[in-house]
Amino acid sequence: MSNYYQPEIETASHEQIRKWQDERLVKQVKNVWDNVPYYRKKMEEKGVTPDDIKSVDDLYKLPFLTKDDLREAYPYGLMARPLKDCVRIQSTSGTTGRRVVAFYTQHDIDLWDECCARAIVAAGGTNEDVCHVCYGYGLFTGGPGLNGGSHKVGCLTLPMSSGNTDRQLQFMTDLGSTILCCTPSYAAYLAESIIERGLRDKIKLKAGIFGAEAWSENMRRDIEEKLGIKAYDIYGLTEISGPGVSFECSEQTGMHINEDHFIAEIINPETGEVLPEGEKGELVFTSITKEAFPLLRYRTRDICVLTRKPCSCGRTHVKMSKPMGRSDDMLIIKGVNVFPSQIETVLLERGYPANYQIIVDRVNNSDTLEVQVEMTAENFSDSLSKINEMEKNLVSALKSMLGIYAKVKLVAPKTIARSEGKAVRIIDNRKI
Ligand code: DLL
């Protein structure tokens, strides 16, 4: 199956892609130098000027950007356009400290929508489809991104957002949804609900576009079998636009990166050295067409491998493997980015300076988060109702910090095992 949204771009020769990248990179570096004092300073510190960047071969000379830079420059410090030219922000989940805010001009939104449209068409989408989007809408990029892509393709778009499974299933059966867009764990949950309710014969789904969190090949097969669909992976991050930075085609052996918009590199996360194709390392992106928020050499912290092996779908853009982990401690729980430091902040603020452990699991294809917290000699209680109340307070503080429910279990002082080296704070039992 060879479905393309922009065939001349998606199947362009390597030489043509490289030509676009060279031209756009040179222009973007100059643009950032002229309009983003924060990055210009970083370039000056590294002794690089726009004259040093003549093609993609010179990319390695540019300084990296990290989430810390985004935090330091928050909120406007990395913008390359005045606010009057911007029409939208999107943001990642997380605390004020960790929040990432990305800005978009209308042109940025149009290009982002096109990237998502490429993903939908690669999954077999046409203007005859009913595209059921239950990624979250709002600040999260999932809903707005796939929504925009679905409009571009001309699908009938159901902007469902997440949650309310009864309503999801009612619309899915009544309106005959054919493409499902959501996180893989929600897809698995919907699949189970469909089977439990005997609705399998009433659904018309043919494809799913699932991403925003890690999922295994087993999970893919399970969802495909239960729903009778083909399940496609989609990847992206708020900083670089959102979903659609890369997407899977019918070959299902990695995700094509939209190289006319994003230059991908793989680096050694320890040394920053650029690694040759095929080696595993940290993925770094340079946005070459973004107007409002053009990040150069942004370190994603996602560990993966790139390949240029020819693909049976006919697309020529480089493919990335599924992310195999991260080079920082960020956890993705129910599609929400969670840093252990956020949990620690809540515990410290509420008077729990002792030991704690974060236990993540996947039960019935849905992530669970439990935080075990030691009471201190000062706040120790053996009254069940008092402990209950203390736990409830922590649950609500964590909910407002993280945006998701975390079960809290208070335990007696000194009961969580101490390790001899680094504290083992995170136990991730998910098999993904
Ligand atoms: O998760 C964007 C998105 C929305 C992608 C909908 C796909 C579908 P953030 O919230 O900024 O953006 O989180 C970005 O999520 O650095 C990865 O670690 C992880 N991630 C995203 N897609 C995948 C995927 C959206 N397909 C972070 N597989 C990224 C594994 C993924 N991890």
mmCIF file of C-alpha atoms in Angstrom, residues 20 33 42 49 79 81 84 92 94-95 110-111 120 128-129 135 140 152 255 354 378 388 404 420:
data_model
loop_
_atom_site.group_PDB
_atom_site.id
_atom_site.type_symbol
_atom_site.label_atom_id
_atom_site.label_comp_id
_atom_site.label_asym_id
_atom_site.label_seq_id
_atom_site.Cartn_x
_atom_site.Cartn_y
_atom_site.Cartn_z
ATOM 1 C CA TRP A 20 16.139 21.308 1.090
ATOM 2 C CA TRP A 33 21.125 34.447 15.160
ATOM 3 C CA LYS A 42 25.200 30.201 23.021
ATOM 4 C CA THR A 49 28.651 32.415 13.563
ATOM 5 C CA MET A 79 10.928 32.855 20.240
ATOM 6 C CA ARG A 81 8.891 35.993 16.038
ATOM 7 C CA LYS A 84 1.713 39.459 17.324
ATOM 8 C CA THR A 92 3.700 19.752 28.067
ATOM 9 C CA GLY A 94 4.309 19.049 34.335
ATOM 10 C CA THR A 95 4.945 21.640 36.940
ATOM 11 C CA ASP A 110 -0.291 24.523 8.788
ATOM 12 C CA LEU A 111 2.999 22.630 8.442
ATOM 13 C CA ILE A 120 -3.095 9.650 8.603
ATOM 14 C CA GLU A 128 -14.060 9.055 3.165
ATOM 15 C CA ASP A 129 -12.815 8.225 6.645
ATOM 16 C CA TYR A 135 -5.891 12.147 22.416
ATOM 17 C CA PHE A 140 -1.382 18.680 25.058
ATOM 18 C CA LYS A 152 -6.248 18.443 5.985
ATOM 19 C CA MET A 255 8.862 5.799 11.771
ATOM 20 C CA ALA A 354 12.350 10.661 54.496
ATOM 21 C CA GLU A 378 7.257 13.624 63.779
ATOM 22 C CA ASN A 388 -6.126 7.784 55.462
ATOM 23 C CA ILE A 404 -2.736 12.281 37.034
ATOM 24 C CA GLU A 420 24.002 0.809 49.456
#
